Amino acid sequence: YSPDFSERETLYTHLNVFEQFNPVIPDSLRETPFVFLANIGPELQLHVLDQMKKPEFVAMDTMNFWIERSYYAVREVIARVDGLIINDEEARMITGQKNLIRAMEEIKEWGPKVLIVKKGEHGAVLLLDDGFFYLPAYPVRDIVDPTGAGDTFAGGFMGYLASADEITPATVRAATVAASALASFNVEGFGVEKLKEISDENIRQRVEEFQKMTCLALDR
Amino acid sequence: YSPDFSERETLYTHLNVFEQFNPVIPDSLRETPFVFLANIGPELQLHVLDQMKKPEFVAMDTMNFWIERSYYAVREVIARVDGLIINDEEARMITGQKNLIRAMEEIKEWGPKVLIVKKGEHGAVLLLDDGFFYLPAYPVRDIVDPTGAGDTFAGGFMGYLASADEITPATVRAATVAASALASFNVEGFGVEKLKEISDENIRQRVEEFQKMTCLALDR
């Protein structure tokens, strides 16, 4: 991480146990309706997906390591999921487009109905069936530990969707803001210590603040 | 400029005519209520400001060159204006704060009621008397020439405020979104060519799009 946590560099990727990992999904979990394919190799992601029975919504993460090493397999997973969550650098890398808007429009054409591009301290951009949506990062004064912010975001996002009545662009936007509020607590403490202290009400408050910080229509 | 126009580097600053410039404001203009002190040396900005008679709203721009060379004079101008428009790098430089939120809170304490920090392709952040406000950059697919985007923004911002009934945080937020819509047209053409073609209606449309792209409350 850079001194202000706004940038990071991957020094090594050690696959360790994942090198030989062959995930078998227990029968009891194969009908799980909301599936998140976290950042493992695309072949493993496909292997997991093949074991699932008609999931309602599948989202995935990936990273530069897999984009470089297994480009076509990554593309294959993207074509099969409903939602893709990546960062801006990965979106540019996977398309070769320098302009992020163009990169996102290209990825959207590969299939996913929901494309979420995270930009760290600059928030996130969504491209959905009805257009772009922007949200800032919650203004955090003391970043203690950004590790896991992306996974917290993904977890909050999937959890929100799973509790929603139906999945529409409007639900997806609301899920993203809620997930972003959740992730903002994550970076304020080491590991998950802060997340263990907060309640639904704390998250709701930040969602409301997000709205006040972006909507002219809600003008105070 | 970098290939995608997201970054730029100042190779030289030639003051040229400004080296010996001593602006004298004609009597007929000294009562102008809305004053923008564009990016000239802070001593000159103060000299211009001293000639004005009770302006209603004064805003200023500055840059790294002046922050390094005339730090205390820049601070003196900031203490005397209502609005400061700078970029994120300058906000960090002038405060020595790496965290942008903290940098903005520190600058706000120096006096200006309106602090606007531009972040290029990542939009802008405002700190007003009632808190933070974020707006994205309009998603432009083909950036032809970003030169002058900052000045277009400042001009649109001051023009909007000058036409408003009163200056409140709500008016300032609306002015920023309108100015940002205007500046988004500027970068789509070389020089001011695109600005000469557009109408109020074009700007209004983009302001509306801005709102749809950020407001859950306005959900389509």
Tab-separated table of C-alpha atoms in Angstrom:
chain	number	residue	atom	x	y	z
A	1	TYR	CA	0.000	0.000	0.000
A	2	SER	CA	1.082	3.594	-0.612
A	3	PRO	CA	1.341	5.828	2.504
A	4	ASP	CA	-2.248	7.099	2.114
A	5	PHE	CA	-3.612	3.670	1.090
A	6	SER	CA	-4.817	5.080	-2.228
A	7	GLU	CA	-2.625	2.724	-4.256
A	8	ARG	CA	-1.335	-0.770	-3.900
A	9	GLU	CA	1.049	-3.024	-5.734
A	10	THR	CA	0.925	-6.798	-5.853
A	11	LEU	CA	4.427	-8.039	-5.014
A	12	TYR	CA	3.742	-11.759	-5.237
A	13	THR	CA	0.786	-13.995	-5.843
A	14	HIS	CA	1.252	-17.274	-3.986
A	15	LEU	CA	-1.492	-19.676	-4.920
A	16	ASN	CA	-0.490	-22.115	-2.179
A	17	VAL	CA	-3.428	-24.390	-1.458
A	18	PHE	CA	-5.366	-23.116	-4.478
A	19	GLU	CA	-2.761	-24.608	-6.802
A	20	GLN	CA	-4.256	-28.070	-6.307
A	21	PHE	CA	-7.719	-27.033	-5.127
A	22	ASN	CA	-10.665	-28.909	-6.572
A	23	PRO	CA	-13.782	-27.570	-4.898
A	24	VAL	CA	-16.697	-29.978	-4.576
A	25	ILE	CA	-19.945	-28.269	-3.633
A	26	PRO	CA	-21.963	-30.348	-1.141
A	27	ASP	CA	-25.385	-31.389	-2.453
A	28	SER	CA	-27.087	-29.280	0.225
A	29	LEU	CA	-25.576	-26.103	-1.239
A	30	ARG	CA	-26.026	-26.731	-4.956
A	31	GLU	CA	-29.353	-24.983	-5.071
A	32	THR	CA	-28.074	-21.795	-3.415
A	33	PRO	CA	-29.763	-19.026	-5.457
A	34	PHE	CA	-27.108	-16.307	-4.960
A	35	VAL	CA	-23.602	-17.323	-5.915
A	36	PHE	CA	-20.458	-15.219	-5.685
A	37	LEU	CA	-17.402	-16.589	-7.483
A	38	ALA	CA	-14.620	-14.950	-5.483
A	39	ASN	CA	-11.155	-14.308	-6.815
A	40	ILE	CA	-9.843	-17.769	-7.654
A	41	GLY	CA	-8.660	-19.078	-11.034
A	42	PRO	CA	-11.293	-18.890	-13.789
A	43	GLU	CA	-11.124	-22.650	-14.388
A	44	LEU	CA	-12.064	-23.195	-10.736
A	45	GLN	CA	-14.816	-20.595	-11.001
A	46	LEU	CA	-16.281	-22.503	-13.976
A	47	HIS	CA	-15.923	-25.772	-12.094
A	48	VAL	CA	-17.913	-24.334	-9.162
A	49	LEU	CA	-20.513	-22.830	-11.484
A	50	ASP	CA	-21.006	-26.149	-13.293
A	51	GLN	CA	-22.018	-27.737	-9.989
A	52	MET	CA	-24.701	-25.171	-9.179
A	53	LYS	CA	-28.343	-25.773	-10.106
A	54	LYS	CA	-30.035	-22.787	-11.781
A	55	PRO	CA	-28.791	-20.018	-9.501
A	56	GLU	CA	-30.846	-16.813	-9.598
A	57	PHE	CA	-27.883	-14.439	-9.628
A	58	VAL	CA	-24.197	-15.212	-10.088
A	59	ALA	CA	-21.508	-12.596	-9.608
A	60	MET	CA	-17.749	-12.849	-9.925
A	61	ASP	CA	-14.501	-11.113	-9.068
A	62	THR	CA	-11.169	-11.568	-10.827
A	63	MET	CA	-7.733	-9.894	-10.916
A	64	ASN	CA	-4.850	-8.868	-13.163
A	65	PHE	CA	-3.027	-12.148	-12.423
A	66	TRP	CA	-5.813	-14.230	-14.018
A	67	ILE	CA	-6.443	-11.739	-16.834
A	68	GLU	CA	-2.811	-12.086	-17.917
A	69	ARG	CA	-2.492	-15.795	-17.322
A	70	SER	CA	-5.884	-17.191	-18.362
A	71	TYR	CA	-7.466	-14.469	-20.497
A	72	TYR	CA	-9.853	-16.724	-22.444
A	73	ALA	CA	-11.046	-18.618	-19.378
A	74	VAL	CA	-11.769	-15.289	-17.635
A	75	ARG	CA	-13.765	-14.195	-20.684
A	76	GLU	CA	-15.695	-17.489	-20.548
A	77	VAL	CA	-16.682	-16.949	-16.900
A	78	ILE	CA	-17.710	-13.348	-17.634
A	79	ALA	CA	-20.008	-14.583	-20.408
A	80	ARG	CA	-21.761	-16.892	-17.934
A	81	VAL	CA	-22.337	-14.587	-14.947
A	82	ASP	CA	-24.969	-11.938	-14.202
A	83	GLY	CA	-22.636	-9.578	-12.407
A	84	LEU	CA	-18.942	-8.705	-12.702
A	85	ILE	CA	-17.159	-6.771	-9.958
A	86	ILE	CA	-13.653	-5.568	-10.869
A	87	ASN	CA	-11.464	-2.497	-10.454
A	88	ASP	CA	-10.703	0.198	-13.040
A	89	GLU	CA	-7.222	-1.089	-13.809
A	90	GLU	CA	-8.603	-4.576	-14.511
A	91	ALA	CA	-11.388	-3.154	-16.714
A	92	ARG	CA	-8.807	-1.304	-18.817
A	93	MET	CA	-6.497	-4.324	-18.938
A	94	ILE	CA	-9.103	-6.846	-20.012
A	95	THR	CA	-10.363	-4.658	-22.879
A	96	GLY	CA	-7.200	-2.797	-23.850
A	97	GLN	CA	-9.310	0.386	-23.738
A	98	LYS	CA	-7.723	3.380	-22.040
A	99	ASN	CA	-11.031	5.220	-21.677
A	100	LEU	CA	-12.892	3.637	-18.763
A	101	ILE	CA	-16.340	4.439	-20.161
A	102	ARG	CA	-15.501	2.642	-23.406
A	103	ALA	CA	-13.922	-0.250	-21.501
A	104	MET	CA	-17.102	-0.674	-19.457
A	105	GLU	CA	-19.360	-0.510	-22.514
A	106	GLU	CA	-17.271	-3.213	-24.177
A	107	ILE	CA	-17.367	-5.544	-21.146
A	108	LYS	CA	-21.133	-5.012	-20.804
A	109	GLU	CA	-21.533	-6.393	-24.349
A	110	TRP	CA	-19.858	-9.639	-23.292
A	111	GLY	CA	-22.946	-10.539	-21.314
A	112	PRO	CA	-23.192	-9.402	-17.691
A	113	LYS	CA	-26.302	-7.390	-16.849
A	114	VAL	CA	-24.462	-5.791	-13.953
A	115	LEU	CA	-20.959	-4.366	-14.248
A	116	ILE	CA	-19.424	-2.762	-11.170
A	117	VAL	CA	-16.044	-1.051	-11.456
A	118	LYS	CA	-14.410	-0.114	-8.151
A	119	LYS	CA	-12.073	2.888	-8.113
A	120	GLY	CA	-10.835	2.812	-4.503
A	121	GLU	CA	-10.920	6.283	-2.929
A	122	HIS	CA	-12.785	7.539	-6.014
A	123	GLY	CA	-15.801	5.313	-5.419
A	124	ALA	CA	-17.397	3.054	-8.008
A	125	VAL	CA	-19.119	3.186	-11.397
A	126	LEU	CA	-21.897	0.834	-12.443
A	127	LEU	CA	-23.067	0.041	-15.939
A	128	LEU	CA	-26.538	-1.534	-15.899
A	129	ASP	CA	-29.164	-2.170	-18.561
A	130	ASP	CA	-30.446	1.369	-18.096
A	131	GLY	CA	-27.131	3.195	-18.007
A	132	PHE	CA	-24.313	4.409	-15.796
A	133	PHE	CA	-24.516	5.038	-12.058
A	134	TYR	CA	-21.804	6.645	-9.923
A	135	LEU	CA	-21.186	6.532	-6.237
A	136	PRO	CA	-18.400	8.154	-4.259
A	137	ALA	CA	-16.373	6.402	-1.599
A	138	TYR	CA	-17.663	7.339	1.830
A	139	PRO	CA	-15.361	10.088	3.201
A	140	VAL	CA	-13.219	8.164	5.684
A	141	ARG	CA	-10.751	10.311	7.649
A	142	ASP	CA	-8.675	7.545	9.204
A	143	ILE	CA	-8.086	4.526	7.052
A	144	VAL	CA	-6.729	1.866	9.393
A	145	ASP	CA	-6.651	-1.160	7.102
A	146	PRO	CA	-8.135	-1.361	3.597
A	147	THR	CA	-7.552	-5.129	3.391
A	148	GLY	CA	-10.803	-6.937	2.710
A	149	ALA	CA	-12.758	-3.845	1.659
A	150	GLY	CA	-13.455	-5.424	-1.735
A	151	ASP	CA	-14.674	-8.683	-0.212
A	152	THR	CA	-16.826	-6.787	2.311
A	153	PHE	CA	-18.331	-4.852	-0.570
A	154	ALA	CA	-19.060	-8.052	-2.513
A	155	GLY	CA	-20.555	-9.754	0.541
A	156	GLY	CA	-22.779	-6.795	1.361
A	157	PHE	CA	-23.847	-6.500	-2.275
A	158	MET	CA	-24.841	-10.165	-2.593
A	159	GLY	CA	-26.535	-10.136	0.815
A	160	TYR	CA	-28.636	-7.112	-0.131
A	161	LEU	CA	-29.696	-8.691	-3.432
A	162	ALA	CA	-30.553	-11.993	-1.737
A	163	SER	CA	-32.925	-10.135	0.586
A	164	ALA	CA	-34.563	-8.114	-2.198
A	165	ASP	CA	-37.874	-9.136	-3.760
A	166	GLU	CA	-36.609	-8.909	-7.302
A	167	ILE	CA	-33.430	-7.931	-9.060
A	168	THR	CA	-33.851	-4.761	-11.092
A	169	PRO	CA	-31.372	-1.995	-11.948
A	170	ALA	CA	-32.910	-0.016	-9.043
A	171	THR	CA	-32.266	-2.856	-6.559
A	172	VAL	CA	-28.733	-3.240	-7.852
A	173	ARG	CA	-28.046	0.484	-7.348
A	174	ALA	CA	-29.420	0.341	-3.794
A	175	ALA	CA	-27.363	-2.799	-3.104
A	176	THR	CA	-24.201	-1.038	-4.267
A	177	VAL	CA	-24.743	1.960	-2.008
A	178	ALA	CA	-25.482	-0.307	0.981
A	179	ALA	CA	-22.417	-2.449	0.214
A	180	SER	CA	-20.280	0.645	-0.074
A	181	ALA	CA	-21.526	1.930	3.299
A	182	LEU	CA	-20.652	-1.454	4.806
A	183	ALA	CA	-17.172	-1.482	3.259
A	184	SER	CA	-16.522	2.030	4.603
A	185	PHE	CA	-16.771	0.636	8.146
A	186	ASN	CA	-14.422	-2.202	7.243
A	187	VAL	CA	-11.497	0.123	6.437
A	188	GLU	CA	-11.928	2.013	9.729
A	189	GLY	CA	-10.660	-0.922	11.762
A	190	PHE	CA	-8.076	-3.663	11.510
A	191	GLY	CA	-9.379	-6.862	9.887
A	192	VAL	CA	-13.070	-7.228	10.632
A	193	GLU	CA	-12.985	-5.663	14.142
A	194	LYS	CA	-15.111	-2.666	13.168
A	195	LEU	CA	-17.675	-4.754	11.291
A	196	LYS	CA	-18.369	-6.743	14.427
A	197	GLU	CA	-19.466	-3.573	16.260
A	198	ILE	CA	-21.965	-2.077	13.817
A	199	SER	CA	-25.694	-2.550	13.334
A	200	ASP	CA	-28.159	-2.255	10.439
A	201	GLU	CA	-28.956	1.221	11.706
A	202	ASN	CA	-25.320	2.362	11.275
A	203	ILE	CA	-25.393	1.187	7.674
A	204	ARG	CA	-28.742	2.874	7.017
A	205	GLN	CA	-27.354	6.162	8.339
A	206	ARG	CA	-24.414	6.083	5.928
A	207	VAL	CA	-26.705	5.175	3.012
A	208	GLU	CA	-28.719	8.289	3.838
A	209	GLU	CA	-25.543	10.372	4.033
A	210	PHE	CA	-24.477	8.989	0.641
A	211	GLN	CA	-27.727	10.260	-0.796
A	212	LYS	CA	-27.352	13.706	0.720
A	213	MET	CA	-23.825	13.893	-0.628
A	214	THR	CA	-24.871	13.217	-4.232
A	215	CYS	CA	-28.489	14.280	-4.820
A	216	LEU	CA	-29.468	17.803	-5.744
A	217	ALA	CA	-33.069	16.600	-5.585
A	218	LEU	CA	-32.751	15.847	-1.880
A	219	ASP	CA	-31.393	19.290	-1.163
A	220	ARG	CA	-31.266	20.002	2.554
B	1	TYR	CA	-1.098	14.909	-21.116
B	2	SER	CA	-0.982	11.147	-20.698
B	3	PRO	CA	-2.395	9.086	-23.634
B	4	ASP	CA	-5.876	8.918	-22.067
B	5	PHE	CA	-5.768	12.551	-20.842
B	6	SER	CA	-6.248	11.407	-17.237
B	7	GLU	CA	-2.949	12.905	-16.122
B	8	ARG	CA	-0.840	15.863	-17.037
B	9	GLU	CA	2.538	17.204	-16.151
B	10	THR	CA	3.568	20.851	-16.185
B	11	LEU	CA	6.810	21.013	-18.136
B	12	TYR	CA	7.396	24.758	-17.877
B	13	THR	CA	5.584	27.740	-16.481
B	14	HIS	CA	6.407	30.816	-18.546
B	15	LEU	CA	4.947	33.862	-16.909
B	16	ASN	CA	5.702	36.027	-19.920
B	17	VAL	CA	3.544	39.115	-19.824
B	18	PHE	CA	2.340	38.313	-16.295
B	19	GLU	CA	5.854	38.842	-14.966
B	20	GLN	CA	5.400	42.624	-15.118
B	21	PHE	CA	1.607	42.729	-15.127
B	22	ASN	CA	-0.052	45.329	-12.936
B	23	PRO	CA	-3.782	45.050	-13.522
B	24	VAL	CA	-5.785	48.228	-13.041
B	25	ILE	CA	-9.522	47.609	-12.851
B	26	PRO	CA	-11.492	50.314	-14.676
B	27	ASP	CA	-13.878	52.269	-12.430
B	28	SER	CA	-16.857	50.894	-14.343
B	29	LEU	CA	-16.005	47.337	-13.261
B	30	ARG	CA	-15.066	47.893	-9.626
B	31	GLU	CA	-18.567	47.225	-8.409
B	32	THR	CA	-18.877	43.882	-10.204
B	33	PRO	CA	-20.589	41.643	-7.627
B	34	PHE	CA	-19.158	38.277	-8.790
B	35	VAL	CA	-15.396	38.152	-9.020
B	36	PHE	CA	-13.242	35.231	-10.110
B	37	LEU	CA	-9.531	35.534	-9.428
B	38	ALA	CA	-8.125	33.242	-12.093
B	39	ASN	CA	-4.781	31.523	-11.874
B	40	ILE	CA	-2.294	34.397	-11.651
B	41	GLY	CA	0.203	35.116	-8.863
B	42	PRO	CA	-1.372	35.588	-5.422
B	43	GLU	CA	0.074	39.099	-5.078
B	44	LEU	CA	-1.728	40.079	-8.290
B	45	GLN	CA	-4.925	38.396	-7.057
B	46	LEU	CA	-4.749	40.505	-3.888
B	47	HIS	CA	-4.044	43.617	-5.929
B	48	VAL	CA	-7.162	42.974	-8.035
B	49	LEU	CA	-9.252	42.198	-4.962
B	50	ASP	CA	-8.137	45.445	-3.246
B	51	GLN	CA	-9.596	47.414	-6.134
B	52	MET	CA	-13.044	45.818	-5.933
B	53	LYS	CA	-15.869	47.413	-3.971
B	54	LYS	CA	-17.770	44.990	-1.724
B	55	PRO	CA	-18.166	42.089	-4.136
B	56	GLU	CA	-20.943	39.658	-3.253
B	57	PHE	CA	-18.971	36.501	-4.032
B	58	VAL	CA	-15.271	36.106	-4.773
B	59	ALA	CA	-13.769	32.829	-5.924
B	60	MET	CA	-10.202	31.949	-6.805
B	61	ASP	CA	-8.056	29.373	-8.552
B	62	THR	CA	-4.364	28.720	-7.920
B	63	MET	CA	-1.743	26.108	-8.822
B	64	ASN	CA	1.257	24.145	-7.526
B	65	PHE	CA	3.660	26.758	-8.955
B	66	TRP	CA	2.246	29.500	-6.674
B	67	ILE	CA	1.811	27.186	-3.691
B	68	GLU	CA	5.524	26.378	-3.799
B	69	ARG	CA	6.724	29.849	-4.642
B	70	SER	CA	4.408	32.130	-2.666
B	71	TYR	CA	2.824	29.908	-0.027
B	72	TYR	CA	1.947	32.665	2.446
B	73	ALA	CA	0.495	34.980	-0.178
B	74	VAL	CA	-1.700	32.117	-1.465
B	75	ARG	CA	-2.893	31.516	2.106
B	76	GLU	CA	-3.685	35.247	2.415
B	77	VAL	CA	-5.865	35.204	-0.710
B	78	ILE	CA	-7.647	32.028	0.465
B	79	ALA	CA	-8.496	33.755	3.765
B	80	ARG	CA	-10.148	36.596	1.834
B	81	VAL	CA	-12.285	34.722	-0.706
B	82	ASP	CA	-15.668	33.013	-0.470
B	83	GLY	CA	-14.828	30.168	-2.796
B	84	LEU	CA	-11.658	28.219	-3.611
B	85	ILE	CA	-11.477	25.981	-6.681
B	86	ILE	CA	-8.397	23.732	-6.831
B	87	ASN	CA	-7.462	20.173	-7.750
B	88	ASP	CA	-6.785	17.252	-5.396
B	89	GLU	CA	-3.006	17.393	-5.790
B	90	GLU	CA	-3.004	21.091	-4.870
B	91	ALA	CA	-5.266	20.465	-1.851
B	92	ARG	CA	-2.838	17.838	-0.559
B	93	MET	CA	0.195	20.018	-1.309
B	94	ILE	CA	-1.076	23.153	0.400
B	95	THR	CA	-1.985	21.298	3.613
B	96	GLY	CA	0.619	18.532	3.665
B	97	GLN	CA	-2.273	16.128	4.353
B	98	LYS	CA	-2.275	12.885	2.393
B	99	ASN	CA	-5.924	12.131	3.153
B	100	LEU	CA	-8.031	14.358	0.872
B	101	ILE	CA	-10.950	14.547	3.320
B	102	ARG	CA	-8.649	15.852	6.055
B	103	ALA	CA	-6.943	18.234	3.617
B	104	MET	CA	-10.328	19.673	2.641
B	105	GLU	CA	-11.458	20.054	6.243
B	106	GLU	CA	-8.247	21.934	7.057
B	107	ILE	CA	-8.579	24.320	4.082
B	108	LYS	CA	-12.229	24.957	4.952
B	109	GLU	CA	-11.092	26.226	8.366
B	110	TRP	CA	-8.934	28.861	6.693
B	111	GLY	CA	-12.060	30.742	5.732
B	112	PRO	CA	-13.747	29.897	2.408
B	113	LYS	CA	-17.416	28.957	2.669
B	114	VAL	CA	-17.115	27.035	-0.578
B	115	LEU	CA	-14.293	24.612	-1.320
B	116	ILE	CA	-14.340	22.776	-4.638
B	117	VAL	CA	-11.721	20.110	-5.318
B	118	LYS	CA	-11.548	18.882	-8.908
B	119	LYS	CA	-10.338	15.329	-9.526
B	120	GLY	CA	-10.315	15.220	-13.346
B	121	GLU	CA	-11.915	12.009	-14.648
B	122	HIS	CA	-13.024	11.205	-11.081
B	123	GLY	CA	-15.276	14.260	-10.803
B	124	ALA	CA	-15.248	16.774	-7.973
B	125	VAL	CA	-15.785	16.997	-4.218
B	126	LEU	CA	-17.270	20.030	-2.476
B	127	LEU	CA	-17.008	20.960	1.166
B	128	LEU	CA	-19.678	23.493	2.129
B	129	ASP	CA	-21.043	24.757	5.430
B	130	ASP	CA	-23.400	21.779	5.565
B	131	GLY	CA	-20.982	19.060	4.560
B	132	PHE	CA	-19.483	17.182	1.627
B	133	PHE	CA	-21.006	16.814	-1.829
B	134	TYR	CA	-19.702	14.576	-4.621
B	135	LEU	CA	-20.236	14.670	-8.314
B	136	PRO	CA	-18.817	12.387	-10.982
B	137	ALA	CA	-17.283	13.590	-14.220
B	138	TYR	CA	-19.791	13.253	-17.040
B	139	PRO	CA	-18.961	10.014	-18.914
B	140	VAL	CA	-17.229	11.335	-22.029
B	141	ARG	CA	-16.235	8.647	-24.536
B	142	ASP	CA	-14.016	10.734	-26.777
B	143	ILE	CA	-11.929	13.341	-25.074
B	144	VAL	CA	-10.642	15.572	-27.849
B	145	ASP	CA	-8.951	18.324	-25.854
B	146	PRO	CA	-9.147	18.794	-22.078
B	147	THR	CA	-7.424	22.197	-22.255
B	148	GLY	CA	-9.601	24.864	-20.679
B	149	ALA	CA	-11.974	22.442	-18.926
B	150	GLY	CA	-11.079	23.990	-15.561
B	151	ASP	CA	-11.691	27.531	-16.799
B	152	THR	CA	-14.976	26.492	-18.437
B	153	PHE	CA	-16.011	24.956	-15.144
B	154	ALA	CA	-15.119	28.126	-13.210
B	155	GLY	CA	-16.893	30.349	-15.738
B	156	GLY	CA	-20.041	28.228	-15.681
B	157	PHE	CA	-19.973	28.093	-11.899
B	158	MET	CA	-19.675	31.868	-11.457
B	159	GLY	CA	-22.267	32.498	-14.163
B	160	TYR	CA	-24.779	30.202	-12.482
B	161	LEU	CA	-24.246	31.847	-9.087
B	162	ALA	CA	-24.544	35.336	-10.599
B	163	SER	CA	-27.957	34.406	-11.981
B	164	ALA	CA	-29.192	32.829	-8.720
B	165	ASP	CA	-31.388	34.724	-6.263
B	166	GLU	CA	-29.217	33.951	-3.282
B	167	ILE	CA	-26.095	31.985	-2.550
B	168	THR	CA	-26.792	28.988	-0.345
B	169	PRO	CA	-25.123	25.569	-0.168
B	170	ALA	CA	-28.001	24.286	-2.355
B	171	THR	CA	-27.339	26.928	-5.047
B	172	VAL	CA	-23.628	26.157	-4.922
B	173	ARG	CA	-24.285	22.433	-5.439
B	174	ALA	CA	-26.574	23.154	-8.393
B	175	ALA	CA	-23.992	25.567	-9.839
B	176	THR	CA	-21.306	22.893	-9.624
B	177	VAL	CA	-23.381	20.307	-11.454
B	178	ALA	CA	-24.301	22.837	-14.175
B	179	ALA	CA	-20.660	23.926	-14.496
B	180	SER	CA	-19.567	20.321	-14.744
B	181	ALA	CA	-22.101	19.632	-17.502
B	182	LEU	CA	-20.791	22.677	-19.367
B	183	ALA	CA	-17.159	21.589	-18.964
B	184	SER	CA	-18.035	18.111	-20.275
B	185	PHE	CA	-18.943	19.677	-23.625
B	186	ASN	CA	-15.696	21.635	-23.637
B	187	VAL	CA	-13.499	18.514	-23.657
B	188	GLU	CA	-15.465	17.001	-26.569
B	189	GLY	CA	-14.077	19.531	-29.021
B	190	PHE	CA	-10.852	21.342	-29.712
B	191	GLY	CA	-10.556	24.685	-27.928
B	192	VAL	CA	-14.023	26.197	-27.530
B	193	GLU	CA	-15.490	24.839	-30.793
B	194	LYS	CA	-18.003	22.566	-29.077
B	195	LEU	CA	-19.110	25.239	-26.588
B	196	LYS	CA	-20.122	27.498	-29.462
B	197	GLU	CA	-22.630	24.901	-30.703
B	198	ILE	CA	-24.569	24.096	-27.536
B	199	SER	CA	-27.647	25.629	-25.961
B	200	ASP	CA	-29.065	25.950	-22.425
B	201	GLU	CA	-31.216	22.933	-23.206
B	202	ASN	CA	-28.132	20.742	-23.871
B	203	ILE	CA	-26.733	21.704	-20.478
B	204	ARG	CA	-30.061	21.080	-18.730
B	205	GLN	CA	-30.204	17.589	-20.255
B	206	ARG	CA	-26.787	16.674	-18.887
B	207	VAL	CA	-27.679	18.076	-15.450
B	208	GLU	CA	-30.675	15.759	-15.455
B	209	GLU	CA	-28.496	12.822	-16.534
B	210	PHE	CA	-26.068	13.667	-13.714
B	211	GLN	CA	-28.916	13.338	-11.255
B	212	LYS	CA	-30.097	10.028	-12.650
B	213	MET	CA	-26.544	8.728	-12.468
B	214	THR	CA	-26.163	9.497	-8.761
B	215	CYS	CA	-29.565	9.557	-7.024
B	216	LEU	CA	-31.227	6.442	-5.675
B	217	ALA	CA	-34.128	8.709	-4.748
B	218	LEU	CA	-34.779	9.511	-8.408
B	219	ASP	CA	-34.802	5.858	-9.348
B	220	ARG	CA	-36.073	5.317	-12.872
